[in-house]
PDB file of C-alpha atoms in Angstrom:
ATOM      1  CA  UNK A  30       2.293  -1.640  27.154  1.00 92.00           C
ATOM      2  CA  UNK A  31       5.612  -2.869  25.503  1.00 96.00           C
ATOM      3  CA  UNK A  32       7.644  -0.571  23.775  1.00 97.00           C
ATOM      4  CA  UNK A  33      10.422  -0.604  20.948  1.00 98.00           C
ATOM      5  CA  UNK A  34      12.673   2.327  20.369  1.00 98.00           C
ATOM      6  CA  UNK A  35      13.534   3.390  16.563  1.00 97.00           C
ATOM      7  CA  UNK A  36      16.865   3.230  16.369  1.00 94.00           C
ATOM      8  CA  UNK A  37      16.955   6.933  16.205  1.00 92.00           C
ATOM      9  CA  UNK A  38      16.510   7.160  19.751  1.00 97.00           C
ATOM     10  CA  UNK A  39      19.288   6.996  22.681  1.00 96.00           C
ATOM     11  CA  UNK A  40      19.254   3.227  24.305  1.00 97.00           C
ATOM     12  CA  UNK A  41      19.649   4.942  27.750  1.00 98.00           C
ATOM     13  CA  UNK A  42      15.646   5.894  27.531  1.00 98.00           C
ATOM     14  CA  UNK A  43      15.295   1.955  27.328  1.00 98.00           C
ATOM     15  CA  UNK A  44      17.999   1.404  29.971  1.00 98.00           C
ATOM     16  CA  UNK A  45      15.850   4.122  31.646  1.00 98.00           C
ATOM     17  CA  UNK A  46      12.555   2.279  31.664  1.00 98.00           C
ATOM     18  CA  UNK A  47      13.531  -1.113  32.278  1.00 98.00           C
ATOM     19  CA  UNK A  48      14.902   0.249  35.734  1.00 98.00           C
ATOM     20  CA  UNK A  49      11.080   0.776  36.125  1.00 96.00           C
ATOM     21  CA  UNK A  50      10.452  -2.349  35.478  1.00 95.00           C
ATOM     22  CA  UNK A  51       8.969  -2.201  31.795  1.00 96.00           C
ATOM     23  CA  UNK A  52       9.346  -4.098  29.269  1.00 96.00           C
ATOM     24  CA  UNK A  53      11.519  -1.877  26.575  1.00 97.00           C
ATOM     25  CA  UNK A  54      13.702  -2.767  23.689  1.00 98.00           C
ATOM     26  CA  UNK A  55      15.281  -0.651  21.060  1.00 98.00           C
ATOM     27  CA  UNK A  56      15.869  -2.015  17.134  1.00 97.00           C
ATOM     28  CA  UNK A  57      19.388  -1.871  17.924  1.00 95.00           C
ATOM     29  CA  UNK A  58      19.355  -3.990  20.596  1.00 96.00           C
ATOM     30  CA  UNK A  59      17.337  -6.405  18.202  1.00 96.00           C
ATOM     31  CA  UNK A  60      19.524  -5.781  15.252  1.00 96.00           C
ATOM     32  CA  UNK A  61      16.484  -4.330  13.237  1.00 96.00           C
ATOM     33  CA  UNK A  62      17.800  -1.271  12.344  1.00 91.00           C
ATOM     34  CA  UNK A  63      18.476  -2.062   9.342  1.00 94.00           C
ATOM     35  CA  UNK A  64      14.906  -3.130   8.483  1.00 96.00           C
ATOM     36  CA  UNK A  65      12.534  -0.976   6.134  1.00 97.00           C
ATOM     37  CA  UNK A  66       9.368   0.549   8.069  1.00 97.00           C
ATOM     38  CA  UNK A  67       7.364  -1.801   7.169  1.00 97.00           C
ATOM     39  CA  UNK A  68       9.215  -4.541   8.352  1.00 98.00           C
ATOM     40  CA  UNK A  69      10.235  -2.839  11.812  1.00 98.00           C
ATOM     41  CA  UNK A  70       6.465  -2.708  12.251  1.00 98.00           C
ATOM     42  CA  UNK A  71       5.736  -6.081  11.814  1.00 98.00           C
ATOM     43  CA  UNK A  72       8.760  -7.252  14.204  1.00 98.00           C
ATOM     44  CA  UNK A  73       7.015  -4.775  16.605  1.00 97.00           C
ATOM     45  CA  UNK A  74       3.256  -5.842  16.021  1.00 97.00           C
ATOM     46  CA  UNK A  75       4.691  -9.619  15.889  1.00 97.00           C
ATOM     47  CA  UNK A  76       5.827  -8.884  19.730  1.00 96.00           C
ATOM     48  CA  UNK A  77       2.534  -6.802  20.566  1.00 96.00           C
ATOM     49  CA  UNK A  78       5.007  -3.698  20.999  1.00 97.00           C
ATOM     50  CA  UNK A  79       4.358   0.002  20.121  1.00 97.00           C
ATOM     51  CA  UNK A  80       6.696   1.596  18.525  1.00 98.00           C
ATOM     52  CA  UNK A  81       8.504   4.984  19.242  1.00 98.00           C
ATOM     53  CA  UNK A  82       9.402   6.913  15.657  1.00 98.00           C
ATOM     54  CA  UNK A  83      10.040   9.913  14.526  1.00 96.00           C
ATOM     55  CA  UNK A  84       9.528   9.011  11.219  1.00 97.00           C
ATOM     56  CA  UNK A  85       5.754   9.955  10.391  1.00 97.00           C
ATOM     57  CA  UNK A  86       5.785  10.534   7.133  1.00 96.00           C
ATOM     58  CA  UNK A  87       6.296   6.749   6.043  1.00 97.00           C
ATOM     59  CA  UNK A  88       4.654   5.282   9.417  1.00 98.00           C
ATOM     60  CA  UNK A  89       1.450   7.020   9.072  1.00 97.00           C
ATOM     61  CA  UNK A  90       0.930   6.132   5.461  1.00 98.00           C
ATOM     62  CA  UNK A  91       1.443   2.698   6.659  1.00 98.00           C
ATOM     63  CA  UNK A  92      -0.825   2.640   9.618  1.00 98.00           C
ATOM     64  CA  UNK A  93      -3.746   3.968   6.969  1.00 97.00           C
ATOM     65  CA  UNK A  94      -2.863   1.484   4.424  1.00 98.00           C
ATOM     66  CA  UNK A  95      -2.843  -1.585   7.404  1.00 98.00           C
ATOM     67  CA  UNK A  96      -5.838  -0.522   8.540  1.00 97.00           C
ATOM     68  CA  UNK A  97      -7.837  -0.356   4.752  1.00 97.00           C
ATOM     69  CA  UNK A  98      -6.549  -4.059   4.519  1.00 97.00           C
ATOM     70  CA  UNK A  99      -7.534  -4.842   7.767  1.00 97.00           C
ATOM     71  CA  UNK A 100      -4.006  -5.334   9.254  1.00 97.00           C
ATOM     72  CA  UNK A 101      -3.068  -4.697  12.992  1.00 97.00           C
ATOM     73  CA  UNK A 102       0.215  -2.792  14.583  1.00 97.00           C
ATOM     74  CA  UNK A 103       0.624  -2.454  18.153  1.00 97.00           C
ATOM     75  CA  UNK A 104       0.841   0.861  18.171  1.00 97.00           C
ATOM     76  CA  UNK A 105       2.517   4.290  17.319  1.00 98.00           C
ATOM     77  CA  UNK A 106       3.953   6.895  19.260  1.00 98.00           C
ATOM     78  CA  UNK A 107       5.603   9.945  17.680  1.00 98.00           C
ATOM     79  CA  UNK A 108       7.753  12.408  18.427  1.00 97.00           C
ATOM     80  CA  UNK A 109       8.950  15.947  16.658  1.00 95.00           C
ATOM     81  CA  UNK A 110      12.071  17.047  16.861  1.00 93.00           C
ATOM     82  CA  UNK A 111      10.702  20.746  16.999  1.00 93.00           C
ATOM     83  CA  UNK A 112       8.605  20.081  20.319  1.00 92.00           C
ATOM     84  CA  UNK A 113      10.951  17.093  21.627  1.00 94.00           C
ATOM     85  CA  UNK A 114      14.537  17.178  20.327  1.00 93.00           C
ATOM     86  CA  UNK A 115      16.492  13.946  20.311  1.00 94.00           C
ATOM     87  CA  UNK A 116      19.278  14.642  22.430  1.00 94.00           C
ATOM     88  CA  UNK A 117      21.251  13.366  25.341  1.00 94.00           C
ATOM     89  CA  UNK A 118      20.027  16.813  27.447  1.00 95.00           C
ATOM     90  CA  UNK A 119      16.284  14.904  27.009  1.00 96.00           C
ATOM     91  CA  UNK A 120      16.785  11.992  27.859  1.00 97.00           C
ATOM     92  CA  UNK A 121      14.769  12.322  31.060  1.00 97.00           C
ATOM     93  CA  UNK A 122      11.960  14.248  29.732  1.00 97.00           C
ATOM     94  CA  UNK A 123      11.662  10.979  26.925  1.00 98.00           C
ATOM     95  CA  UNK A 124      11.707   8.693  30.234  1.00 98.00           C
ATOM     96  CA  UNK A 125       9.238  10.731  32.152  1.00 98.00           C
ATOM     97  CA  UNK A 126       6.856  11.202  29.139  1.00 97.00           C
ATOM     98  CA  UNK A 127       7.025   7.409  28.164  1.00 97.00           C
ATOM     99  CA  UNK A 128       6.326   6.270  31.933  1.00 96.00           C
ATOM    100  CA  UNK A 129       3.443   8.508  32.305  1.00 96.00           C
ATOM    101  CA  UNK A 130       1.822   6.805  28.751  1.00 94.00           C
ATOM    102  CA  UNK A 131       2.567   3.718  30.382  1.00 92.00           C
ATOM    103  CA  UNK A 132       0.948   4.274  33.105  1.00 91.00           C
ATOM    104  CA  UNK A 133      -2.033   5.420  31.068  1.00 91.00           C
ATOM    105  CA  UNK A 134      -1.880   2.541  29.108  1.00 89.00           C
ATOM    106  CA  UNK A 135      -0.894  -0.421  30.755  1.00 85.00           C
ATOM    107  CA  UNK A 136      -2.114  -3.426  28.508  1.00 83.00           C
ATOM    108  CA  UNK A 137      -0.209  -5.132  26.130  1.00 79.00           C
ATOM    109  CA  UNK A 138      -3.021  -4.116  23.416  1.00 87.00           C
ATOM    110  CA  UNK A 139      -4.003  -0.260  25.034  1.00 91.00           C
ATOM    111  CA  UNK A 140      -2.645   1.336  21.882  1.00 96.00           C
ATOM    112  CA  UNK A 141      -3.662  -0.952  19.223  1.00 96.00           C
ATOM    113  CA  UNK A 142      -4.464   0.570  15.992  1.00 97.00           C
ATOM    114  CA  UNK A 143      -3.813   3.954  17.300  1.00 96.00           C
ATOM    115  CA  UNK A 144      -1.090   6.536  17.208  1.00 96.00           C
ATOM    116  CA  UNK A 145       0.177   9.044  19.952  1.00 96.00           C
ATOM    117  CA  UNK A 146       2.353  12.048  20.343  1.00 96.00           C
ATOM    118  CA  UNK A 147       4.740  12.618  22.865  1.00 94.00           C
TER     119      UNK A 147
END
């Protein structure tokens, strides 16, 4: 599984993974921060990459409308800040949790058309 980071995310959970030998990028690194959801999800499903968002409000609308016209994304993975918070302290939990999902799904398309939770 490939990965891209929202760019809400620390780039030391990227760092993190690569050192594990996946392949992990972050929409900084990319310069697509500045993109709108939609777009970010295109970039990601253009590079068969899931993407890691917080934001599921606006990516699960999007998921359901791609999928009623047929579309394809690569993959969602969300996180809460309630359960998970984004913060330097977790780090290492986001590292952990993401390496065990890869490990679950290994294949550049495991996750396509479907969304997880960390």
């Amino acid at each position: 599984m490939k990965l891209a980071l929202d760019h809400h995310y620390s780039p030391l959970i990227a760092q993190h993974l690569r050192q594990l030998g996946h392949d992990v990028t972050t929409a900084a690194e990319r310069g697509w921060e500045a993109e709108d959801d939609e777009t970010l999800l295109q970039l990601c499903a253009s590079e068969e990459r899931a993407l890691l968002t917080d934001n599921v409000a606006d990516f699960a609308v999007i998921a359901r409308r791609w999928q009623s016209e047929g579309r394809t994304h690569h993959g969602l993975i969300f996180t809460s800040d309630a359960s998970l918070p984004r913060s330097r302290n977790t780090i290492g939990r986001y590292v952990e949790l993401l390496q065990a999902m890869h490990q679950q799904h290994p294949g550049s398309g495991s996750l396509i058309d479907h969304t997880r939770w960390l």
